[in-house]
mmCIF file of C-alpha atoms in Angstrom:
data_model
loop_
_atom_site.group_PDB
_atom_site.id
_atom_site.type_symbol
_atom_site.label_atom_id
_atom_site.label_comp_id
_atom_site.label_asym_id
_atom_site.label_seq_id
_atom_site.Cartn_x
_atom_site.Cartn_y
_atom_site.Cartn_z
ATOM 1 C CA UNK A 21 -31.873 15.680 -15.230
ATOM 2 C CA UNK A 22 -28.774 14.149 -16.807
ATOM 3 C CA UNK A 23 -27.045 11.039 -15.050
ATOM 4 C CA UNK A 24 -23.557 10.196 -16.183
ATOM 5 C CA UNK A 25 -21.388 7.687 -15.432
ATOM 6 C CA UNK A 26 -17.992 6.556 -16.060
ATOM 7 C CA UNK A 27 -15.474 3.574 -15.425
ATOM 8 C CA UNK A 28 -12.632 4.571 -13.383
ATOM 9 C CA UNK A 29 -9.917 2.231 -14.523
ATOM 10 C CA UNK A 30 -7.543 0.411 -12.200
ATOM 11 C CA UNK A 31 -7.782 3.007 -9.996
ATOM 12 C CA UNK A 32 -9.954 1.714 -7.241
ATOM 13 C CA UNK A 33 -7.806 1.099 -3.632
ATOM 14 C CA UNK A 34 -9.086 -2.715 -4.045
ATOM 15 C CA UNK A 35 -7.441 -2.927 -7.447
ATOM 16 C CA UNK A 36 -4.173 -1.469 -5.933
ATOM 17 C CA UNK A 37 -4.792 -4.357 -2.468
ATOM 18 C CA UNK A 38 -4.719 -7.118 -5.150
ATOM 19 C CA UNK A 39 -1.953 -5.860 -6.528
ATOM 20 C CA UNK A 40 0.203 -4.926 -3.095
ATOM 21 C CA UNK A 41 0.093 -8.496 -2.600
ATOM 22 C CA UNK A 42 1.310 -9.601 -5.629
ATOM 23 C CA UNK A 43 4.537 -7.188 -4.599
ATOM 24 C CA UNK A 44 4.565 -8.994 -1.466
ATOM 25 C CA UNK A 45 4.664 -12.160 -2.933
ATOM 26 C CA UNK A 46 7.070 -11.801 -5.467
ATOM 27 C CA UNK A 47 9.690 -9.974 -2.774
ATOM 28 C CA UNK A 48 9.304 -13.193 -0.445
ATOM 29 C CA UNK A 49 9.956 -15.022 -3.477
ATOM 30 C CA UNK A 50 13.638 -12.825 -4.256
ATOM 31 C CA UNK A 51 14.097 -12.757 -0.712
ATOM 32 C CA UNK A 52 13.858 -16.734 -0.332
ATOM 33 C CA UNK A 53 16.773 -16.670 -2.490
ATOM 34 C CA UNK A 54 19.971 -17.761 -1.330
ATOM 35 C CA UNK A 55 22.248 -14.618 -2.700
ATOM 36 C CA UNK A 56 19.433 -12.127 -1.235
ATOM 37 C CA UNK A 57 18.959 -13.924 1.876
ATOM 38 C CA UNK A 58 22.133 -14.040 2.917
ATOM 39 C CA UNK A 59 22.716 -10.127 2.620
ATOM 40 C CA UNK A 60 19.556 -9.587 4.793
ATOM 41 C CA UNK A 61 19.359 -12.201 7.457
ATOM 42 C CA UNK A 62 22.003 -14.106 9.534
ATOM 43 C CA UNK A 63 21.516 -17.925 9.980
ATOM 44 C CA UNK A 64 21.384 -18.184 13.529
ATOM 45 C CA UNK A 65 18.625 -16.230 13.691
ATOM 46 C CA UNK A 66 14.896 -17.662 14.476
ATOM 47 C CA UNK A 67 12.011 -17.568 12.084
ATOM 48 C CA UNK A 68 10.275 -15.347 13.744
ATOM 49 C CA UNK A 69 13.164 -12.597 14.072
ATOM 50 C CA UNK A 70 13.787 -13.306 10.224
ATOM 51 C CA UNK A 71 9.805 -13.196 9.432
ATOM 52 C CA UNK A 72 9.820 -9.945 11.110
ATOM 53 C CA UNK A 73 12.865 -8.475 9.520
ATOM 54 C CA UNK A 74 11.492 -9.621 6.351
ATOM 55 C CA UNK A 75 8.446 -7.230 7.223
ATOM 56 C CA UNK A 76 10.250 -4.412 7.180
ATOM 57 C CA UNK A 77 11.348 -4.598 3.919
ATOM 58 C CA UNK A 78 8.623 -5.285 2.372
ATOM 59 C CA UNK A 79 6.038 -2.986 4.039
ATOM 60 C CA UNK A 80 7.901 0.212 2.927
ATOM 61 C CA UNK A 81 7.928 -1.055 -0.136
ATOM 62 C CA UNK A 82 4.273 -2.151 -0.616
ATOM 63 C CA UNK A 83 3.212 1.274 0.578
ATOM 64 C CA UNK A 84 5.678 3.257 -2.105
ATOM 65 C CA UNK A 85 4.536 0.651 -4.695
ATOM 66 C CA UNK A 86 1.174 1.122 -4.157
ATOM 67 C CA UNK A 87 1.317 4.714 -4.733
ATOM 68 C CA UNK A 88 2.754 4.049 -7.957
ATOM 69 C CA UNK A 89 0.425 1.491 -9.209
ATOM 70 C CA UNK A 90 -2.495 4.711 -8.237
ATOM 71 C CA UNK A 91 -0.368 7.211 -10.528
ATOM 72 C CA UNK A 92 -0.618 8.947 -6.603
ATOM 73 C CA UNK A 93 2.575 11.188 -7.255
ATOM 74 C CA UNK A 94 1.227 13.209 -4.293
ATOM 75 C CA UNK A 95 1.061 10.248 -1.950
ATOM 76 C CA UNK A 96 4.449 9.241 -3.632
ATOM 77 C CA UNK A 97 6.207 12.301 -2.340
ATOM 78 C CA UNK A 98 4.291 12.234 1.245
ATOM 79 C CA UNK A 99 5.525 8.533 1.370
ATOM 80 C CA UNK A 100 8.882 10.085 0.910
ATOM 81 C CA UNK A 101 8.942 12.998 3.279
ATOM 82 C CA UNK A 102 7.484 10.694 5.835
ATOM 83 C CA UNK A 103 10.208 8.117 5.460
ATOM 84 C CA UNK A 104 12.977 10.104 5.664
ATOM 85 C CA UNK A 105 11.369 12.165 8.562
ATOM 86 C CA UNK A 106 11.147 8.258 10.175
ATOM 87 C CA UNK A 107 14.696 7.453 9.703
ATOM 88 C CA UNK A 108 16.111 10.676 10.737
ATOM 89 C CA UNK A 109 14.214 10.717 14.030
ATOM 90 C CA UNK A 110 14.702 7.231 14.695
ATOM 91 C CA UNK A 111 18.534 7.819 13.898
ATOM 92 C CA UNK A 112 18.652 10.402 15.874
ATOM 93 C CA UNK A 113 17.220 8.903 19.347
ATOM 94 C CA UNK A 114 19.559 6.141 18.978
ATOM 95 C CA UNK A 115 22.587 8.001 18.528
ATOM 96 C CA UNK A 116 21.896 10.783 21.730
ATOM 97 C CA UNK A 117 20.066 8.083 24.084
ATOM 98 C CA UNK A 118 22.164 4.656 23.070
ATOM 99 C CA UNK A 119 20.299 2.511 25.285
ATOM 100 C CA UNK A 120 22.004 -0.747 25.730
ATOM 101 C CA UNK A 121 20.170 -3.491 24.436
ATOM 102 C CA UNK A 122 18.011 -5.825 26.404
ATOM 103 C CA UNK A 123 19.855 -9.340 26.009
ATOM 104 C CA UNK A 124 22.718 -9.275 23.547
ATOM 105 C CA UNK A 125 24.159 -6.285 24.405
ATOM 106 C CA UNK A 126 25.532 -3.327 22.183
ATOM 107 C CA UNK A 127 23.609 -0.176 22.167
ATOM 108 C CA UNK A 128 21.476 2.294 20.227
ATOM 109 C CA UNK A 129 18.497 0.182 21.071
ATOM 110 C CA UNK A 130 16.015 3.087 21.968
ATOM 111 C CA UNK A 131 13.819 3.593 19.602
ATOM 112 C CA UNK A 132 13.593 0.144 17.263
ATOM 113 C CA UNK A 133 14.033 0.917 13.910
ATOM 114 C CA UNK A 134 12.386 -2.156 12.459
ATOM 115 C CA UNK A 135 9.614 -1.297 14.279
ATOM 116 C CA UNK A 136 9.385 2.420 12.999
ATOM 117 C CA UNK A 137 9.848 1.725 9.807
ATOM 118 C CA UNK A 138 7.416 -0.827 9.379
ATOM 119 C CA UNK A 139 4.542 1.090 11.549
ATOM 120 C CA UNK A 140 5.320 4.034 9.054
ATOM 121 C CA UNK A 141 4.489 1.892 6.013
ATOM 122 C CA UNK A 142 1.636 0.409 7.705
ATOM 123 C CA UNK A 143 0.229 3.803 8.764
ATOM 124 C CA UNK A 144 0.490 5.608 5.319
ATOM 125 C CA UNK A 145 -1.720 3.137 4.014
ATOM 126 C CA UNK A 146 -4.026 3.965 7.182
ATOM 127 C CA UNK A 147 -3.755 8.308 6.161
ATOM 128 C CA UNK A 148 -3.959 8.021 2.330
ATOM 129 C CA UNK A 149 -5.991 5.344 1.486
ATOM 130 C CA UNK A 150 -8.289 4.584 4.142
ATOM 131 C CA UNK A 151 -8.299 2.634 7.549
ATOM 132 C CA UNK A 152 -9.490 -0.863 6.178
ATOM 133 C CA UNK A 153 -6.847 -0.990 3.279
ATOM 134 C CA UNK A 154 -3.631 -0.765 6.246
ATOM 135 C CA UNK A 155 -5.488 -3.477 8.425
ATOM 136 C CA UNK A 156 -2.954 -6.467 7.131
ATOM 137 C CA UNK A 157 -0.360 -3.545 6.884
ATOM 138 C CA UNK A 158 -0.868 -3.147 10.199
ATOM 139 C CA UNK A 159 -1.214 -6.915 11.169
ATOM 140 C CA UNK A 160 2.544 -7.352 9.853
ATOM 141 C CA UNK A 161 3.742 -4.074 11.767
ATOM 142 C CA UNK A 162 2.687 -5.080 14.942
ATOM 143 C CA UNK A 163 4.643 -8.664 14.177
ATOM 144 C CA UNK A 164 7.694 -6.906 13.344
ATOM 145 C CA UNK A 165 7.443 -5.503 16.884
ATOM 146 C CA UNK A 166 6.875 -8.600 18.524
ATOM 147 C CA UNK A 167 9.715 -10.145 16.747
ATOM 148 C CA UNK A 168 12.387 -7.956 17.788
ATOM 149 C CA UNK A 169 10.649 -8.197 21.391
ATOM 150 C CA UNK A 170 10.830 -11.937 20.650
ATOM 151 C CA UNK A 171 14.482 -12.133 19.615
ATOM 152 C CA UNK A 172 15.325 -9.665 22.899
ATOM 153 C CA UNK A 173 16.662 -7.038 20.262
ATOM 154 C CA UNK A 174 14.488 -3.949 22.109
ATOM 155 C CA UNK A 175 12.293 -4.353 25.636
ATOM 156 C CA UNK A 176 8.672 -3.020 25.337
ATOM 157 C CA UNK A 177 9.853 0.964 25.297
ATOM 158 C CA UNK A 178 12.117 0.903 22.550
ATOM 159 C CA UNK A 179 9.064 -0.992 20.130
ATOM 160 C CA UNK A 180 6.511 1.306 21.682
ATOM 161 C CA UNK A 181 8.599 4.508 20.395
ATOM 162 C CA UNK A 182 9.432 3.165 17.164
ATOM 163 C CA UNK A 183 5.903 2.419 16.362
ATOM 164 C CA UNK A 184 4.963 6.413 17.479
ATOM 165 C CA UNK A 185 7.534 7.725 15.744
ATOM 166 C CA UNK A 186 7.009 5.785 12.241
ATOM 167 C CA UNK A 187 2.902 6.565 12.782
ATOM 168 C CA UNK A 188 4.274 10.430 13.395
ATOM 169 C CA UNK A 189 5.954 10.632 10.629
ATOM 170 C CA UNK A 190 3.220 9.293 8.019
ATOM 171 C CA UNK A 191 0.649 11.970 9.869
ATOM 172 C CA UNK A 192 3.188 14.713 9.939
ATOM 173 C CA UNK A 193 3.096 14.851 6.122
ATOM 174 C CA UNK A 194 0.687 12.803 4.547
ATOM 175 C CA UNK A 195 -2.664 13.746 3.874
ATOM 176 C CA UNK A 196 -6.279 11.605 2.544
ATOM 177 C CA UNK A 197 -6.681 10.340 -0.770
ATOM 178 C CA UNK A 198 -9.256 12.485 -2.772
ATOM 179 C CA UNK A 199 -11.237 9.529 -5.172
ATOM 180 C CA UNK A 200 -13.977 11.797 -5.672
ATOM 181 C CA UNK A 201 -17.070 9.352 -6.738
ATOM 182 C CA UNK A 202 -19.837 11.470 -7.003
ATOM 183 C CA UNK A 203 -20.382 14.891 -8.520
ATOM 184 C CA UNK A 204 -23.164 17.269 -9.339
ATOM 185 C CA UNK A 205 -23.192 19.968 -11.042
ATOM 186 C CA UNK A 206 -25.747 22.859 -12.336
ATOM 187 C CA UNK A 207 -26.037 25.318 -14.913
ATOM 188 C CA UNK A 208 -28.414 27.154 -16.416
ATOM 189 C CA UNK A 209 -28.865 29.692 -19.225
ATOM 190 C CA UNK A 210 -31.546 30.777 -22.008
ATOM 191 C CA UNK A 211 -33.966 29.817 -19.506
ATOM 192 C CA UNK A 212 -33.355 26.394 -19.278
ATOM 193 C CA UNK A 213 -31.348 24.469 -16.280
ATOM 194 C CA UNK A 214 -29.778 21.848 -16.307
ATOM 195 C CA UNK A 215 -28.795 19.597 -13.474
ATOM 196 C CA UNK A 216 -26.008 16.701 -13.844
ATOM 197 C CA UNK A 217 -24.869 13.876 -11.625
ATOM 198 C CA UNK A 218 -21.608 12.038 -12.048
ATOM 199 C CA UNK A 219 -20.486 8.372 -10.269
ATOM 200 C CA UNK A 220 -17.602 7.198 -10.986
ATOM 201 C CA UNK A 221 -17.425 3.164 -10.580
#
């Protein structure tokens, strides 16, 4: 019996966490800038609205980064299709329903956008790469929702919908990660037979 084994090379989710936070960093960083700020967030808004607005950027991005950093041009494109499947349902509801917003008025509050958008990046992690790799994802999603909930941008409806429709849209199109770790194989011939196992760390 023949063991192999061979070093998989950045390739490991955990390498790919370490890195998603270094993306995260950096983009609070640019986004703490006073140029870049400005275009994204208005000044009379609270933290928290800002925090979660700052969430949506960056969780769409994380996920789509992270893909890259994995060479994952498969998970790349599913990010894709999923996204724009996100914003053209979420579009969509608020243009036919425009339900008038909770507090500030103006319409087109049904579903929230922030919220689909970031529940879509948080939920790709959760499809390709495994359920404990989205849980922060996920952590900042659900703040996104409670910040626009907080800042009476959307009631409890509009956030409920958006986070559906984001978490439809990864599912819709995105399928598992295959990091195949372990692999036997046989063969046999002038009557000898051979057995080999392969783990990939």
């Amino acid at each position: 019996m023949i063991f192999q084994t061979s070093a998989l090379q950045n390739n490991e989710p955990e390498y790919v966490i370490k890195k998603m936070f270094l993306i995260i960093f950096c983009s609070i960083f640019l986004l703490s800038t006073d140029n870049t700020y400005s275009q994204f967030f208005e000044k009379e808004d609270s933290f928290i609205e800002k925090s979660g607005d700052a969430s949506v950027i960056l969780l769409p991005v994380s996920a789509f980064a992270t893909s890259l950093i994995l060479k994952d041009k498969t998970g790349s494109w599913q990010f894709t299709k999923g996204f724009l499947l996100n914003l053209a349902v979420t579009g969509a509801g608020k243009y036919l329903i425009n339900k008038e917003r909770p507090l500030q008025g103006g319409g087109y509050a049904f579903p929230s956008g922030h919220t689909s958008v970031a529940f879509q990046g948080a939920s790709f992690f959760h499809r390709r790469y495994g359920f404990k790799y989205s849980i922060p994802a996920y952590i900042l999603a659900g703040f996104t929702g409670y910040s626009r909930l907080n800042a009476k941008r959307h009631d409890g409806w509009d956030v409920l919908a958006g986070a559906a429709i984001g978490i439809g849209s990864t599912f819709f199109f995105t399928t598992p990660y295959e990091n195949k770790q372990m692999e036997v194989t046989f063969s046999s011939g002038d009557n000898a037979y051979l057995v080999g196992f392969r783990y990939t760390f």
